[in-house]
């Protein structure tokens, strides 16, 4: 199994060393022969920010290939879903203990416990954007 994630994209705009690339993210069943008759297939356009020192060599509208690592993807999934799930469970069990098993209050407290987590993620977004960065290459 390869450790590289590849996406084909189109350069949307260039600002200094910052390149914004539009990719079409498709579901796994997008290549299926009956996708036109199925509601499960979907695709979404995403804008990806790439910081490239040689950004001047790219042009708006140019087709490029974005590269990332699967370990980077796994870390992003863990931060987006794994840690919040653990925070939610821990807060729920603690709240159940301290509220005398009041389920409604415990559920609200557990949900509110996610607010500080996502606030920290938001405040660390510039550090995270450096950690989760894509590389870019022109398609020849």
CSV table of C-alpha atoms in Angstrom, one decimal:
chain,number,residue,atom,x,y,z
A,1,UNK,CA,0.0,0.0,0.0
A,2,UNK,CA,1.3,3.4,-0.9
A,3,UNK,CA,1.8,6.2,1.6
A,4,UNK,CA,0.8,9.0,-0.8
A,5,UNK,CA,-2.6,10.6,-1.3
A,6,UNK,CA,-2.9,12.1,-4.8
A,7,UNK,CA,-5.6,14.5,-6.1
A,8,UNK,CA,-5.9,16.2,-9.4
A,9,UNK,CA,-6.8,19.8,-9.2
A,10,UNK,CA,-7.0,23.2,-11.0
A,11,UNK,CA,-5.2,26.3,-9.7
A,12,UNK,CA,-7.9,28.8,-8.7
A,13,UNK,CA,-5.8,31.7,-7.6
A,14,UNK,CA,-2.2,32.6,-6.6
A,15,UNK,CA,-1.2,35.2,-4.0
A,16,UNK,CA,2.5,35.3,-3.3
A,17,UNK,CA,3.6,31.9,-2.2
A,18,UNK,CA,-0.1,30.9,-1.5
A,19,UNK,CA,-1.8,28.8,-4.1
A,20,UNK,CA,-5.5,27.9,-3.9
A,21,UNK,CA,-6.3,24.6,-5.7
A,22,UNK,CA,-9.8,23.4,-6.5
A,23,UNK,CA,-10.2,19.6,-6.3
A,24,UNK,CA,-13.3,17.4,-6.9
A,25,UNK,CA,-13.6,14.9,-4.1
A,26,UNK,CA,-15.6,11.9,-5.1
A,27,UNK,CA,-16.9,9.0,-3.2
A,28,UNK,CA,-15.5,5.5,-3.6
A,29,UNK,CA,-18.4,4.5,-5.8
A,30,UNK,CA,-18.0,7.3,-8.3
A,31,UNK,CA,-16.3,4.8,-10.8
A,32,UNK,CA,-19.2,2.4,-10.5
A,33,UNK,CA,-21.1,1.6,-13.8
A,34,UNK,CA,-24.5,2.1,-12.2
A,35,UNK,CA,-23.7,5.4,-10.3
A,36,UNK,CA,-26.3,7.3,-12.4
A,37,UNK,CA,-29.0,5.1,-10.9
A,38,UNK,CA,-27.8,5.3,-7.4
A,39,UNK,CA,-28.2,8.0,-4.7
A,40,UNK,CA,-25.1,6.9,-2.8
A,41,UNK,CA,-22.5,8.4,-5.2
A,42,UNK,CA,-21.6,12.0,-4.6
A,43,UNK,CA,-18.9,14.5,-5.4
A,44,UNK,CA,-17.9,17.8,-3.8
A,45,UNK,CA,-15.6,20.5,-4.8
A,46,UNK,CA,-13.0,21.5,-2.2
A,47,UNK,CA,-10.5,24.4,-2.1
A,48,UNK,CA,-7.1,23.4,-0.8
A,49,UNK,CA,-4.4,25.9,0.3
A,50,UNK,CA,-0.9,25.1,-0.7
A,51,UNK,CA,2.1,27.2,0.3
A,52,UNK,CA,4.8,26.8,-2.4
A,53,UNK,CA,7.9,28.9,-2.7
A,54,UNK,CA,7.9,28.6,-6.5
A,55,UNK,CA,4.2,29.7,-6.8
A,56,UNK,CA,5.1,32.2,-9.6
A,57,UNK,CA,5.8,29.2,-11.9
A,58,UNK,CA,2.1,28.2,-11.8
A,59,UNK,CA,-0.8,29.9,-13.6
A,60,UNK,CA,-4.5,30.2,-12.8
A,61,UNK,CA,-6.4,27.5,-14.5
A,62,UNK,CA,-3.4,25.2,-14.8
A,63,UNK,CA,-4.0,21.5,-14.0
A,64,UNK,CA,-1.9,20.3,-11.1
A,65,UNK,CA,-1.4,17.2,-8.9
A,66,UNK,CA,-1.6,17.6,-5.1
A,67,UNK,CA,0.3,15.2,-2.9
A,68,UNK,CA,-0.2,14.4,0.8
A,69,UNK,CA,0.6,11.5,3.0
A,70,UNK,CA,-1.8,8.9,4.4
A,71,UNK,CA,-0.3,9.5,7.9
A,72,UNK,CA,-1.2,13.1,7.6
A,73,UNK,CA,-4.8,12.1,6.7
A,74,UNK,CA,-5.0,9.7,9.6
A,75,UNK,CA,-3.8,12.4,12.0
A,76,UNK,CA,-6.4,14.8,10.7
A,77,UNK,CA,-9.2,12.2,11.1
A,78,UNK,CA,-8.0,11.5,14.7
A,79,UNK,CA,-8.0,15.2,15.5
A,80,UNK,CA,-11.4,15.8,13.9
A,81,UNK,CA,-13.2,12.7,15.1
A,82,UNK,CA,-11.2,10.5,17.5
A,83,UNK,CA,-10.3,13.1,20.1
A,84,UNK,CA,-13.7,14.8,20.2
A,85,UNK,CA,-15.3,11.4,20.6
A,86,UNK,CA,-13.0,10.6,23.6
A,87,UNK,CA,-13.7,14.1,25.1
A,88,UNK,CA,-17.4,13.6,24.7
A,89,UNK,CA,-17.4,10.1,26.4
A,90,UNK,CA,-15.2,11.3,29.2
A,91,UNK,CA,-17.3,14.4,29.8
A,92,UNK,CA,-20.5,12.3,29.7
A,93,UNK,CA,-19.3,9.8,32.2
A,94,UNK,CA,-18.0,12.5,34.6
A,95,UNK,CA,-21.2,14.5,34.2
A,96,UNK,CA,-23.3,11.4,34.9
A,97,UNK,CA,-21.3,10.8,38.1
A,98,UNK,CA,-21.5,14.4,39.3
A,99,UNK,CA,-25.2,15.1,38.3
A,100,UNK,CA,-26.6,12.1,40.1
A,101,UNK,CA,-27.3,10.3,36.7
A,102,UNK,CA,-29.3,13.2,35.2
A,103,UNK,CA,-29.1,12.2,31.6
A,104,UNK,CA,-30.3,15.5,30.0
A,105,UNK,CA,-27.9,17.6,32.0
A,106,UNK,CA,-25.1,15.2,31.4
A,107,UNK,CA,-25.7,15.2,27.6
A,108,UNK,CA,-25.7,19.0,27.5
A,109,UNK,CA,-22.5,19.2,29.6
A,110,UNK,CA,-20.8,16.6,27.4
A,111,UNK,CA,-21.7,18.5,24.3
A,112,UNK,CA,-20.5,21.8,25.8
A,113,UNK,CA,-17.2,20.1,26.7
A,114,UNK,CA,-16.5,20.0,23.0
A,115,UNK,CA,-16.6,23.8,22.7
A,116,UNK,CA,-13.1,24.3,24.4
A,117,UNK,CA,-11.6,21.5,22.3
A,118,UNK,CA,-12.8,23.1,19.0
A,119,UNK,CA,-11.7,26.6,20.3
A,120,UNK,CA,-8.2,25.2,20.8
A,121,UNK,CA,-8.2,23.7,17.4
A,122,UNK,CA,-9.3,27.0,15.9
A,123,UNK,CA,-6.6,28.9,17.8
A,124,UNK,CA,-3.9,26.5,16.6
A,125,UNK,CA,-5.1,26.5,13.0
A,126,UNK,CA,-1.9,28.2,11.7
A,127,UNK,CA,0.3,25.6,13.3
A,128,UNK,CA,-2.0,22.8,12.1
A,129,UNK,CA,-1.9,24.2,8.5
A,130,UNK,CA,1.9,23.9,8.5
A,131,UNK,CA,1.7,20.4,9.8
A,132,UNK,CA,-1.0,19.3,7.3
A,133,UNK,CA,0.4,20.7,4.1
A,134,UNK,CA,0.2,19.4,0.6
A,135,UNK,CA,2.9,19.5,-2.1
A,136,UNK,CA,2.0,20.5,-5.7
A,137,UNK,CA,3.4,19.5,-9.1
A,138,UNK,CA,2.3,20.5,-12.6
A,139,UNK,CA,0.7,17.9,-14.8
A,140,UNK,CA,2.7,17.5,-18.0
